[in-house]
């Protein structure tokens, strides 16, 4: 059984460029990516936090990890538009993870998720129990560090959270469109 693929990006534009960055993401980048065969869906998320921590998160659901090696994707990736080069080139933070979903197999993103709790770390990420959790999904990255990611999809945009685990990133991102 081929597992689902997943692409995760964490970005943060300079404050002075934020409006242009969001316009680019919503009007050029997402439509361009969703036109590629094998991209099932894409969604944006935003977090409150200190500058430079990664304000935006984008999640891309893929038919399989192989989508990111397809000629169509590689051509788009290598042939970035001038607007793409401008927006990404000026980001104060850009991280990208190409992943395989390992739990729950081929499970889709929960349609009622209002927020995500992003956890990254070593193989044995301890996923806390959270009352607002709709679903937990785990991923292993073939590109990007750290290699182990857990996303807890939440039914509330402001859940009660346990303390962060030492050595792990733990951040809540709320639905950008909400």
mmCIF file of N, CA and C in Angstrom, residues 66-131:
data_model
loop_
_atom_site.group_PDB
_atom_site.id
_atom_site.type_symbol
_atom_site.label_atom_id
_atom_site.label_comp_id
_atom_site.label_asym_id
_atom_site.label_seq_id
_atom_site.Cartn_x
_atom_site.Cartn_y
_atom_site.Cartn_z
ATOM 1 N N UNK A 66 5.754 10.423 -3.995
ATOM 2 C CA UNK A 66 6.324 10.480 -5.343
ATOM 3 C C UNK A 66 5.868 11.709 -6.136
ATOM 4 N N UNK A 67 4.774 12.333 -5.728
ATOM 5 C CA UNK A 67 4.296 13.541 -6.417
ATOM 6 C C UNK A 67 5.394 14.599 -6.454
ATOM 7 N N UNK A 68 6.192 14.670 -5.384
ATOM 8 C CA UNK A 68 7.243 15.683 -5.298
ATOM 9 C C UNK A 68 8.459 15.355 -6.167
ATOM 10 N N UNK A 69 8.443 14.196 -6.819
ATOM 11 C CA UNK A 69 9.492 13.818 -7.773
ATOM 12 C C UNK A 69 8.960 13.786 -9.202
ATOM 13 N N UNK A 70 7.695 14.126 -9.388
ATOM 14 C CA UNK A 70 7.095 14.075 -10.719
ATOM 15 C C UNK A 70 7.680 15.170 -11.607
ATOM 16 N N UNK A 71 7.773 14.914 -12.911
ATOM 17 C CA UNK A 71 8.282 15.942 -13.833
ATOM 18 C C UNK A 71 7.493 17.254 -13.740
ATOM 19 N N UNK A 72 6.181 17.154 -13.562
ATOM 20 C CA UNK A 72 5.350 18.360 -13.483
ATOM 21 C C UNK A 72 5.704 19.201 -12.250
ATOM 22 N N UNK A 73 5.849 18.556 -11.092
ATOM 23 C CA UNK A 73 6.197 19.299 -9.888
ATOM 24 C C UNK A 73 7.611 19.864 -9.996
ATOM 25 N N UNK A 74 8.554 19.043 -10.434
ATOM 26 C CA UNK A 74 9.942 19.494 -10.518
ATOM 27 C C UNK A 74 10.099 20.664 -11.490
ATOM 28 N N UNK A 75 9.320 20.658 -12.571
ATOM 29 C CA UNK A 75 9.367 21.780 -13.516
ATOM 30 C C UNK A 75 8.858 23.063 -12.859
ATOM 31 N N UNK A 76 7.773 22.962 -12.098
ATOM 32 C CA UNK A 76 7.236 24.140 -11.394
ATOM 33 C C UNK A 76 8.219 24.612 -10.318
ATOM 34 N N UNK A 77 8.803 23.663 -9.615
ATOM 35 C CA UNK A 77 9.732 23.989 -8.531
ATOM 36 C C UNK A 77 10.976 24.692 -9.084
ATOM 37 N N UNK A 78 11.538 24.146 -10.154
ATOM 38 C CA UNK A 78 12.745 24.722 -10.754
ATOM 39 C C UNK A 78 12.436 26.004 -11.533
ATOM 40 N N UNK A 79 11.240 26.083 -12.102
ATOM 41 C CA UNK A 79 10.870 27.236 -12.915
ATOM 42 C C UNK A 79 10.001 28.217 -12.161
ATOM 43 N N UNK A 80 10.419 28.568 -10.967
ATOM 44 C CA UNK A 80 9.636 29.478 -10.138
ATOM 45 C C UNK A 80 9.413 30.809 -10.855
ATOM 46 N N UNK A 81 8.232 31.360 -10.668
ATOM 47 C CA UNK A 81 7.904 32.650 -11.280
ATOM 48 C C UNK A 81 8.710 33.760 -10.609
ATOM 49 N N UNK A 82 8.826 34.911 -11.254
ATOM 50 C CA UNK A 82 9.509 36.046 -10.607
ATOM 51 C C UNK A 82 8.867 36.424 -9.269
ATOM 52 N N UNK A 83 7.534 36.354 -9.183
ATOM 53 C CA UNK A 83 6.856 36.700 -7.933
ATOM 54 C C UNK A 83 7.198 35.689 -6.843
ATOM 55 N N UNK A 84 7.252 34.408 -7.212
ATOM 56 C CA UNK A 84 7.637 33.370 -6.248
ATOM 57 C C UNK A 84 9.056 33.611 -5.746
ATOM 58 N N UNK A 85 9.978 33.860 -6.668
ATOM 59 C CA UNK A 85 11.375 34.104 -6.264
ATOM 60 C C UNK A 85 11.477 35.324 -5.346
ATOM 61 N N UNK A 86 10.701 36.361 -5.649
ATOM 62 C CA UNK A 86 10.725 37.579 -4.824
ATOM 63 C C UNK A 86 10.201 37.287 -3.415
ATOM 64 N N UNK A 87 9.028 36.658 -3.343
ATOM 65 C CA UNK A 87 8.407 36.423 -2.037
ATOM 66 C C UNK A 87 9.207 35.462 -1.177
ATOM 67 N N UNK A 88 9.613 34.337 -1.736
ATOM 68 C CA UNK A 88 10.370 33.365 -0.940
ATOM 69 C C UNK A 88 11.787 33.845 -0.660
ATOM 70 N N UNK A 89 12.365 34.565 -1.603
ATOM 71 C CA UNK A 89 13.730 35.066 -1.431
ATOM 72 C C UNK A 89 13.866 36.081 -0.313
ATOM 73 N N UNK A 90 12.782 36.731 0.039
ATOM 74 C CA UNK A 90 12.836 37.744 1.096
ATOM 75 C C UNK A 90 12.342 37.245 2.449
ATOM 76 N N UNK A 91 11.911 36.007 2.517
ATOM 77 C CA UNK A 91 11.432 35.473 3.798
ATOM 78 C C UNK A 91 12.545 35.513 4.839
ATOM 79 N N UNK A 92 12.178 35.872 6.051
ATOM 80 C CA UNK A 92 13.138 35.837 7.153
ATOM 81 C C UNK A 92 13.254 34.422 7.713
ATOM 82 N N UNK A 93 12.275 33.570 7.376
ATOM 83 C CA UNK A 93 12.318 32.164 7.771
ATOM 84 C C UNK A 93 11.600 31.345 6.703
ATOM 85 N N UNK A 94 12.238 30.272 6.257
ATOM 86 C CA UNK A 94 11.618 29.338 5.320
ATOM 87 C C UNK A 94 12.120 27.943 5.659
ATOM 88 N N UNK A 95 11.181 27.053 5.982
ATOM 89 C CA UNK A 95 11.501 25.642 6.228
ATOM 90 C C UNK A 95 10.533 24.819 5.401
ATOM 91 N N UNK A 96 11.013 23.710 4.891
ATOM 92 C CA UNK A 96 10.202 22.851 4.032
ATOM 93 C C UNK A 96 10.463 21.401 4.403
ATOM 94 N N UNK A 97 9.371 20.638 4.559
ATOM 95 C CA UNK A 97 9.460 19.205 4.839
ATOM 96 C C UNK A 97 8.667 18.446 3.785
ATOM 97 N N UNK A 98 9.314 17.512 3.105
ATOM 98 C CA UNK A 98 8.653 16.579 2.194
ATOM 99 C C UNK A 98 8.475 15.281 2.977
ATOM 100 N N UNK A 99 7.218 14.851 3.123
ATOM 101 C CA UNK A 99 6.927 13.779 4.076
ATOM 102 C C UNK A 99 6.106 12.639 3.494
ATOM 103 N N UNK A 100 6.139 11.561 4.253
ATOM 104 C CA UNK A 100 5.242 10.437 4.063
ATOM 105 C C UNK A 100 4.386 10.360 5.321
ATOM 106 N N UNK A 101 3.086 10.201 5.137
ATOM 107 C CA UNK A 101 2.196 10.064 6.290
ATOM 108 C C UNK A 101 2.279 8.634 6.793
ATOM 109 N N UNK A 102 2.651 8.470 8.063
ATOM 110 C CA UNK A 102 2.791 7.126 8.620
ATOM 111 C C UNK A 102 1.650 6.747 9.552
ATOM 112 N N UNK A 103 0.905 7.741 10.023
ATOM 113 C CA UNK A 103 -0.252 7.453 10.876
ATOM 114 C C UNK A 103 -1.278 8.549 10.655
ATOM 115 N N UNK A 104 -2.481 8.271 10.402
ATOM 116 C CA UNK A 104 -3.150 6.991 10.209
ATOM 117 C C UNK A 104 -3.158 6.577 8.744
ATOM 118 N N UNK A 105 -2.098 5.988 8.269
ATOM 119 C CA UNK A 105 -2.045 5.462 6.904
ATOM 120 C C UNK A 105 -2.453 6.470 5.849
ATOM 121 N N UNK A 106 -3.617 6.250 5.267
ATOM 122 C CA UNK A 106 -4.105 7.134 4.216
ATOM 123 C C UNK A 106 -5.164 8.113 4.704
ATOM 124 N N UNK A 107 -5.200 8.380 5.997
ATOM 125 C CA UNK A 107 -6.193 9.293 6.553
ATOM 126 C C UNK A 107 -6.084 10.705 5.989
ATOM 127 N N UNK A 108 -7.225 11.304 5.722
ATOM 128 C CA UNK A 108 -7.284 12.678 5.233
ATOM 129 C C UNK A 108 -7.230 13.657 6.396
ATOM 130 N N UNK A 109 -6.937 14.903 6.069
ATOM 131 C CA UNK A 109 -7.009 15.977 7.062
ATOM 132 C C UNK A 109 -8.453 16.065 7.546
ATOM 133 N N UNK A 110 -8.640 16.400 8.806
ATOM 134 C CA UNK A 110 -9.990 16.501 9.355
ATOM 135 C C UNK A 110 -10.632 17.785 8.839
ATOM 136 N N UNK A 111 -11.806 17.690 8.212
ATOM 137 C CA UNK A 111 -12.424 18.877 7.607
ATOM 138 C C UNK A 111 -12.880 19.936 8.612
ATOM 139 N N UNK A 112 -13.040 19.584 9.874
ATOM 140 C CA UNK A 112 -13.519 20.540 10.868
ATOM 141 C C UNK A 112 -12.392 21.189 11.681
ATOM 142 N N UNK A 113 -11.147 20.905 11.310
ATOM 143 C CA UNK A 113 -10.019 21.465 12.061
ATOM 144 C C UNK A 113 -10.009 22.987 11.959
ATOM 145 N N UNK A 114 -9.957 23.625 13.104
ATOM 146 C CA UNK A 114 -9.877 25.086 13.179
ATOM 147 C C UNK A 114 -8.455 25.545 13.509
ATOM 148 N N UNK A 115 -7.638 24.591 13.946
ATOM 149 C CA UNK A 115 -6.253 24.891 14.302
ATOM 150 C C UNK A 115 -5.441 23.599 14.253
ATOM 151 N N UNK A 116 -4.123 23.757 14.238
ATOM 152 C CA UNK A 116 -3.181 22.633 14.268
ATOM 153 C C UNK A 116 -2.195 22.870 15.393
ATOM 154 N N UNK A 117 -1.856 21.814 16.079
ATOM 155 C CA UNK A 117 -0.720 21.855 16.983
ATOM 156 C C UNK A 117 0.400 21.124 16.263
ATOM 157 N N UNK A 118 1.451 21.848 15.942
ATOM 158 C CA UNK A 118 2.613 21.291 15.259
ATOM 159 C C UNK A 118 3.628 20.852 16.306
ATOM 160 N N UNK A 119 4.053 19.594 16.209
ATOM 161 C CA UNK A 119 5.110 19.058 17.059
ATOM 162 C C UNK A 119 6.189 18.504 16.150
ATOM 163 N N UNK A 120 7.431 18.877 16.389
ATOM 164 C CA UNK A 120 8.534 18.293 15.638
ATOM 165 C C UNK A 120 9.572 17.811 16.637
ATOM 166 N N UNK A 121 10.295 16.789 16.246
ATOM 167 C CA UNK A 121 11.328 16.285 17.148
ATOM 168 C C UNK A 121 11.887 14.968 16.680
ATOM 169 N N UNK A 122 12.313 14.215 17.639
ATOM 170 C CA UNK A 122 12.911 12.911 17.355
ATOM 171 C C UNK A 122 11.818 11.871 17.159
ATOM 172 N N UNK A 123 12.221 10.668 16.820
ATOM 173 C CA UNK A 123 11.292 9.609 16.439
ATOM 174 C C UNK A 123 10.170 9.383 17.434
ATOM 175 N N UNK A 124 10.456 9.443 18.705
ATOM 176 C CA UNK A 124 9.437 9.130 19.698
ATOM 177 C C UNK A 124 8.692 10.344 20.218
ATOM 178 N N UNK A 125 8.209 11.211 19.329
ATOM 179 C CA UNK A 125 7.481 12.397 19.786
ATOM 180 C C UNK A 125 6.310 11.948 20.649
ATOM 181 N N UNK A 126 6.274 12.474 21.869
ATOM 182 C CA UNK A 126 5.183 12.178 22.785
ATOM 183 C C UNK A 126 4.040 13.130 22.471
ATOM 184 N N UNK A 127 2.933 12.610 21.963
ATOM 185 C CA UNK A 127 1.789 13.434 21.598
ATOM 186 C C UNK A 127 0.896 13.581 22.817
ATOM 187 N N UNK A 128 0.724 14.819 23.287
ATOM 188 C CA UNK A 128 -0.089 15.026 24.484
ATOM 189 C C UNK A 128 -1.566 14.798 24.208
ATOM 190 N N UNK A 129 -2.302 14.468 25.241
ATOM 191 C CA UNK A 129 -3.751 14.325 25.141
ATOM 192 C C UNK A 129 -4.359 15.719 25.282
ATOM 193 N N UNK A 130 -5.160 16.105 24.303
ATOM 194 C CA UNK A 130 -5.770 17.431 24.284
ATOM 195 C C UNK A 130 -7.254 17.263 24.012
ATOM 196 N N UNK A 131 -8.084 17.858 24.840
ATOM 197 C CA UNK A 131 -9.540 17.696 24.726
ATOM 198 C C UNK A 131 -10.074 18.118 23.361
#
